[in-house]
Amino acid sequence: MYKPLQQILWNQFGASIDMLINVVSSCPDDFFTTHRRFYYIAFHSAIFLDYYSTIPPSDFFPMLSFTQKEEQDRPEESIGDFIPDRDYSKQEIVKYLEHSREKCKQLVEGLTEEKLQERFKEGDEPEDMDYPMLEIILYNLRHTQHHTAQLNMLLRQHLDIHTEWSFRVGDIHKD
């Protein structure tokens, strides 16, 4: 793969992850534990950053355990069906995000013409994801940005906290 393209991709994907780590780290501990929507979005973001970076997804083994639950069995503030098995601390979620950041970096830096031919394939059902490597990386970047924006909005609305923007990887969280 063209090396400058890998660097550009990591500059932007890494910046998105840096902003996610920054918003979770910037959240006051008491808000993190009491504002359940913030907590569940942070947890969801950590799990899926790791999951979408696992090729093949059948090799996914999360650092923080969860149970997949039906809609009627989920807490009201949760998003998605992956519900944490216990309340994880902000520090545990940040540590998981940092671990996944390194995993994503290795994935992007390891891209070759051969690797680009691999697919992120969940299964054989019609609703299962089956994406080419570059597309799952871009999907993961967009997913990360989406939830980072939600978390930033919650901090701004409830606590008037503004977190830093990152133009490129390392602006906030040093490489």
PDB file of C-alpha atoms in Angstrom:
ATOM      1  CA  MET A   1       0.000   0.000   0.000  1.00  0.00           C
ATOM      2  CA  TYR A   2       1.120   3.531  -0.697  1.00  0.00           C
ATOM      3  CA  LYS A   3       2.890   4.648   2.553  1.00  0.00           C
ATOM      4  CA  PRO A   4       1.708   8.291   2.470  1.00  0.00           C
ATOM      5  CA  LEU A   5      -1.884   7.021   2.275  1.00  0.00           C
ATOM      6  CA  GLN A   6      -1.327   4.920   5.403  1.00  0.00           C
ATOM      7  CA  GLN A   7       0.069   7.980   7.198  1.00  0.00           C
ATOM      8  CA  ILE A   8      -2.882  10.143   6.138  1.00  0.00           C
ATOM      9  CA  LEU A   9      -5.334   7.459   7.244  1.00  0.00           C
ATOM     10  CA  TRP A  10      -3.611   7.092  10.637  1.00  0.00           C
ATOM     11  CA  ASN A  11      -3.326  10.875  11.087  1.00  0.00           C
ATOM     12  CA  GLN A  12      -7.112  11.165  10.915  1.00  0.00           C
ATOM     13  CA  PHE A  13      -8.193   7.879  12.529  1.00  0.00           C
ATOM     14  CA  GLY A  14      -5.680   8.370  15.332  1.00  0.00           C
ATOM     15  CA  ALA A  15      -6.908  11.938  15.862  1.00  0.00           C
ATOM     16  CA  SER A  16     -10.470  10.622  16.205  1.00  0.00           C
ATOM     17  CA  ILE A  17      -9.352   8.103  18.812  1.00  0.00           C
ATOM     18  CA  ASP A  18      -7.312  10.774  20.618  1.00  0.00           C
ATOM     19  CA  MET A  19     -10.423  12.950  20.835  1.00  0.00           C
ATOM     20  CA  LEU A  20     -12.443  10.008  22.206  1.00  0.00           C
ATOM     21  CA  ILE A  21      -9.811   9.300  24.859  1.00  0.00           C
ATOM     22  CA  ASN A  22      -9.672  13.011  25.683  1.00  0.00           C
ATOM     23  CA  VAL A  23     -13.425  13.425  26.157  1.00  0.00           C
ATOM     24  CA  VAL A  24     -13.671  10.350  28.399  1.00  0.00           C
ATOM     25  CA  SER A  25     -10.589  11.444  30.377  1.00  0.00           C
ATOM     26  CA  SER A  26     -11.974  14.992  30.723  1.00  0.00           C
ATOM     27  CA  CYS A  27     -15.226  13.798  32.222  1.00  0.00           C
ATOM     28  CA  PRO A  28     -15.385  14.401  35.985  1.00  0.00           C
ATOM     29  CA  ASP A  29     -15.503  11.112  37.895  1.00  0.00           C
ATOM     30  CA  ASP A  30     -18.809  11.890  39.597  1.00  0.00           C
ATOM     31  CA  PHE A  31     -20.490  12.709  36.255  1.00  0.00           C
ATOM     32  CA  PHE A  32     -19.027   9.552  34.708  1.00  0.00           C
ATOM     33  CA  THR A  33     -20.549   7.370  37.411  1.00  0.00           C
ATOM     34  CA  THR A  34     -23.902   9.149  37.730  1.00  0.00           C
ATOM     35  CA  HIS A  35     -24.696  10.121  34.135  1.00  0.00           C
ATOM     36  CA  ARG A  36     -25.449   6.674  32.806  1.00  0.00           C
ATOM     37  CA  ARG A  37     -25.911   7.719  29.169  1.00  0.00           C
ATOM     38  CA  PHE A  38     -22.348   9.098  29.095  1.00  0.00           C
ATOM     39  CA  TYR A  39     -21.072   5.906  30.725  1.00  0.00           C
ATOM     40  CA  TYR A  40     -22.847   3.596  28.266  1.00  0.00           C
ATOM     41  CA  ILE A  41     -21.703   5.567  25.217  1.00  0.00           C
ATOM     42  CA  ALA A  42     -18.095   5.482  26.482  1.00  0.00           C
ATOM     43  CA  PHE A  43     -18.327   1.723  27.095  1.00  0.00           C
ATOM     44  CA  HIS A  44     -19.958   1.092  23.709  1.00  0.00           C
ATOM     45  CA  SER A  45     -17.279   3.170  21.974  1.00  0.00           C
ATOM     46  CA  ALA A  46     -14.467   1.228  23.641  1.00  0.00           C
ATOM     47  CA  ILE A  47     -15.936  -2.170  22.800  1.00  0.00           C
ATOM     48  CA  PHE A  48     -16.629  -1.368  19.166  1.00  0.00           C
ATOM     49  CA  LEU A  49     -13.325   0.414  18.521  1.00  0.00           C
ATOM     50  CA  ASP A  50     -11.681  -2.872  19.455  1.00  0.00           C
ATOM     51  CA  TYR A  51     -14.235  -5.087  17.684  1.00  0.00           C
ATOM     52  CA  TYR A  52     -14.072  -3.307  14.328  1.00  0.00           C
ATOM     53  CA  SER A  53     -10.270  -3.521  14.493  1.00  0.00           C
ATOM     54  CA  THR A  54     -10.311  -7.295  14.924  1.00  0.00           C
ATOM     55  CA  ILE A  55      -9.744  -9.183  11.684  1.00  0.00           C
ATOM     56  CA  PRO A  56     -11.368 -11.663  11.550  1.00  0.00           C
ATOM     57  CA  PRO A  57     -14.075 -10.552  13.993  1.00  0.00           C
ATOM     58  CA  SER A  58     -14.374 -14.146  15.245  1.00  0.00           C
ATOM     59  CA  ASP A  59     -11.022 -13.494  17.015  1.00  0.00           C
ATOM     60  CA  PHE A  60     -12.555 -10.662  19.094  1.00  0.00           C
ATOM     61  CA  PHE A  61     -11.823 -10.997  22.801  1.00  0.00           C
ATOM     62  CA  PRO A  62     -12.725  -7.816  24.711  1.00  0.00           C
ATOM     63  CA  MET A  63     -10.715  -6.494  27.653  1.00  0.00           C
ATOM     64  CA  LEU A  64     -13.978  -5.572  29.412  1.00  0.00           C
ATOM     65  CA  SER A  65     -16.625  -8.266  29.615  1.00  0.00           C
ATOM     66  CA  PHE A  66     -20.241  -7.747  28.630  1.00  0.00           C
ATOM     67  CA  THR A  67     -23.434  -9.681  28.044  1.00  0.00           C
ATOM     68  CA  GLN A  68     -25.515  -9.386  24.924  1.00  0.00           C
ATOM     69  CA  LYS A  69     -29.089  -8.630  26.016  1.00  0.00           C
ATOM     70  CA  GLU A  70     -32.465  -8.353  24.364  1.00  0.00           C
ATOM     71  CA  GLU A  71     -34.012  -4.887  24.228  1.00  0.00           C
ATOM     72  CA  GLN A  72     -36.450  -5.486  27.090  1.00  0.00           C
ATOM     73  CA  ASP A  73     -33.567  -6.545  29.374  1.00  0.00           C
ATOM     74  CA  ARG A  74     -31.321  -3.519  28.735  1.00  0.00           C
ATOM     75  CA  PRO A  75     -30.999  -0.458  30.965  1.00  0.00           C
ATOM     76  CA  GLU A  76     -32.890   2.510  29.520  1.00  0.00           C
ATOM     77  CA  GLU A  77     -29.720   4.616  29.109  1.00  0.00           C
ATOM     78  CA  SER A  78     -27.768   1.916  27.280  1.00  0.00           C
ATOM     79  CA  ILE A  79     -27.075   1.914  23.587  1.00  0.00           C
ATOM     80  CA  GLY A  80     -26.965  -1.324  21.677  1.00  0.00           C
ATOM     81  CA  ASP A  81     -27.206  -4.803  23.062  1.00  0.00           C
ATOM     82  CA  PHE A  82     -23.733  -5.165  24.628  1.00  0.00           C
ATOM     83  CA  ILE A  83     -24.258  -4.454  28.327  1.00  0.00           C
ATOM     84  CA  PRO A  84     -21.236  -4.334  30.663  1.00  0.00           C
ATOM     85  CA  ASP A  85     -21.079  -7.174  33.172  1.00  0.00           C
ATOM     86  CA  ARG A  86     -20.217  -4.653  35.894  1.00  0.00           C
ATOM     87  CA  ASP A  87     -19.631  -0.924  36.216  1.00  0.00           C
ATOM     88  CA  TYR A  88     -16.177  -0.216  34.857  1.00  0.00           C
ATOM     89  CA  SER A  89     -14.232   2.796  36.052  1.00  0.00           C
ATOM     90  CA  LYS A  90     -13.359   5.678  33.789  1.00  0.00           C
ATOM     91  CA  GLN A  91      -9.719   4.599  34.072  1.00  0.00           C
ATOM     92  CA  GLU A  92     -10.558   1.067  32.880  1.00  0.00           C
ATOM     93  CA  ILE A  93     -12.377   2.415  29.843  1.00  0.00           C
ATOM     94  CA  VAL A  94      -9.556   4.852  29.041  1.00  0.00           C
ATOM     95  CA  LYS A  95      -7.017   2.019  29.349  1.00  0.00           C
ATOM     96  CA  TYR A  96      -9.112  -0.068  26.933  1.00  0.00           C
ATOM     97  CA  LEU A  97      -9.314   2.842  24.485  1.00  0.00           C
ATOM     98  CA  GLU A  98      -5.534   3.291  24.670  1.00  0.00           C
ATOM     99  CA  HIS A  99      -5.048  -0.422  24.011  1.00  0.00           C
ATOM    100  CA  SER A 100      -7.401  -0.276  21.020  1.00  0.00           C
ATOM    101  CA  ARG A 101      -5.650   2.850  19.749  1.00  0.00           C
ATOM    102  CA  GLU A 102      -2.426   0.880  19.477  1.00  0.00           C
ATOM    103  CA  LYS A 103      -4.275  -2.015  17.830  1.00  0.00           C
ATOM    104  CA  CYS A 104      -5.785   0.362  15.239  1.00  0.00           C
ATOM    105  CA  LYS A 105      -2.401   1.952  14.604  1.00  0.00           C
ATOM    106  CA  GLN A 106      -0.847  -1.448  13.925  1.00  0.00           C
ATOM    107  CA  LEU A 107      -3.749  -2.357  11.644  1.00  0.00           C
ATOM    108  CA  VAL A 108      -3.348   0.807   9.548  1.00  0.00           C
ATOM    109  CA  GLU A 109       0.446   0.697   9.485  1.00  0.00           C
ATOM    110  CA  GLY A 110       0.331  -2.981   8.497  1.00  0.00           C
ATOM    111  CA  LEU A 111      -1.832  -2.426   5.447  1.00  0.00           C
ATOM    112  CA  THR A 112      -0.428  -4.004   2.309  1.00  0.00           C
ATOM    113  CA  GLU A 113      -1.994  -4.827  -1.040  1.00  0.00           C
ATOM    114  CA  GLU A 114      -2.545  -8.339   0.323  1.00  0.00           C
ATOM    115  CA  LYS A 115      -4.091  -7.113   3.594  1.00  0.00           C
ATOM    116  CA  LEU A 116      -6.440  -4.834   1.669  1.00  0.00           C
ATOM    117  CA  GLN A 117      -7.926  -7.957   0.074  1.00  0.00           C
ATOM    118  CA  GLU A 118      -9.008  -9.298   3.476  1.00  0.00           C
ATOM    119  CA  ARG A 119     -12.560  -8.737   4.671  1.00  0.00           C
ATOM    120  CA  PHE A 120     -14.262  -8.005   7.968  1.00  0.00           C
ATOM    121  CA  LYS A 121     -16.905 -10.725   7.765  1.00  0.00           C
ATOM    122  CA  GLU A 122     -19.139 -11.437  10.743  1.00  0.00           C
ATOM    123  CA  GLY A 123     -21.064 -14.395   9.364  1.00  0.00           C
ATOM    124  CA  ASP A 124     -23.345 -15.529   6.569  1.00  0.00           C
ATOM    125  CA  GLU A 125     -26.640 -13.923   7.589  1.00  0.00           C
ATOM    126  CA  PRO A 126     -27.954 -11.082   5.385  1.00  0.00           C
ATOM    127  CA  GLU A 127     -27.595  -8.495   8.193  1.00  0.00           C
ATOM    128  CA  ASP A 128     -24.019  -9.543   9.057  1.00  0.00           C
ATOM    129  CA  MET A 129     -21.262  -7.107   8.161  1.00  0.00           C
ATOM    130  CA  ASP A 130     -19.043  -8.095   5.253  1.00  0.00           C
ATOM    131  CA  TYR A 131     -16.729  -5.169   4.459  1.00  0.00           C
ATOM    132  CA  PRO A 132     -13.423  -4.854   2.649  1.00  0.00           C
ATOM    133  CA  MET A 133     -10.534  -3.929   4.956  1.00  0.00           C
ATOM    134  CA  LEU A 134     -10.370  -0.259   3.975  1.00  0.00           C
ATOM    135  CA  GLU A 135     -14.113   0.153   4.392  1.00  0.00           C
ATOM    136  CA  ILE A 136     -14.214  -1.336   7.921  1.00  0.00           C
ATOM    137  CA  ILE A 137     -11.365   1.015   8.909  1.00  0.00           C
ATOM    138  CA  LEU A 138     -13.312   4.018   7.594  1.00  0.00           C
ATOM    139  CA  TYR A 139     -16.510   2.702   9.202  1.00  0.00           C
ATOM    140  CA  ASN A 140     -14.667   2.396  12.527  1.00  0.00           C
ATOM    141  CA  LEU A 141     -13.352   5.954  12.170  1.00  0.00           C
ATOM    142  CA  ARG A 142     -16.887   7.287  11.527  1.00  0.00           C
ATOM    143  CA  HIS A 143     -18.296   5.265  14.444  1.00  0.00           C
ATOM    144  CA  THR A 144     -15.611   6.688  16.731  1.00  0.00           C
ATOM    145  CA  GLN A 145     -16.301  10.251  15.562  1.00  0.00           C
ATOM    146  CA  HIS A 146     -20.051   9.833  16.004  1.00  0.00           C
ATOM    147  CA  HIS A 147     -19.816   8.763  19.637  1.00  0.00           C
ATOM    148  CA  THR A 148     -17.045  11.226  20.453  1.00  0.00           C
ATOM    149  CA  ALA A 149     -19.388  14.000  19.306  1.00  0.00           C
ATOM    150  CA  GLN A 150     -22.198  12.639  21.497  1.00  0.00           C
ATOM    151  CA  LEU A 151     -19.920  12.538  24.546  1.00  0.00           C
ATOM    152  CA  ASN A 152     -18.644  16.054  23.867  1.00  0.00           C
ATOM    153  CA  MET A 153     -22.214  17.305  23.551  1.00  0.00           C
ATOM    154  CA  LEU A 154     -23.185  15.751  26.894  1.00  0.00           C
ATOM    155  CA  LEU A 155     -20.230  17.390  28.665  1.00  0.00           C
ATOM    156  CA  ARG A 156     -20.987  20.733  27.037  1.00  0.00           C
ATOM    157  CA  GLN A 157     -24.721  20.639  27.790  1.00  0.00           C
ATOM    158  CA  HIS A 158     -24.509  19.400  31.368  1.00  0.00           C
ATOM    159  CA  LEU A 159     -21.198  20.790  32.643  1.00  0.00           C
ATOM    160  CA  ASP A 160     -20.149  23.448  30.129  1.00  0.00           C
ATOM    161  CA  ILE A 161     -16.912  21.546  29.547  1.00  0.00           C
ATOM    162  CA  HIS A 162     -15.268  22.004  26.163  1.00  0.00           C
ATOM    163  CA  THR A 163     -12.693  19.459  25.060  1.00  0.00           C
ATOM    164  CA  GLU A 164      -9.844  20.004  22.654  1.00  0.00           C
ATOM    165  CA  TRP A 165     -10.013  19.407  18.887  1.00  0.00           C
ATOM    166  CA  SER A 166      -7.277  17.342  17.266  1.00  0.00           C
ATOM    167  CA  PHE A 167      -6.179  18.151  13.721  1.00  0.00           C
ATOM    168  CA  ARG A 168      -3.929  15.106  13.476  1.00  0.00           C
ATOM    169  CA  VAL A 169      -2.905  12.173  15.606  1.00  0.00           C
ATOM    170  CA  GLY A 170      -0.766  13.188  18.562  1.00  0.00           C
ATOM    171  CA  ASP A 171      -2.137  16.716  18.920  1.00  0.00           C
ATOM    172  CA  ILE A 172      -3.767  15.715  22.208  1.00  0.00           C
ATOM    173  CA  HIS A 173      -2.569  12.222  23.073  1.00  0.00           C
ATOM    174  CA  LYS A 174       1.105  11.919  22.221  1.00  0.00           C
ATOM    175  CA  ASP A 175       2.195   9.015  20.007  1.00  0.00           C
TER     176      ASP A 175
END
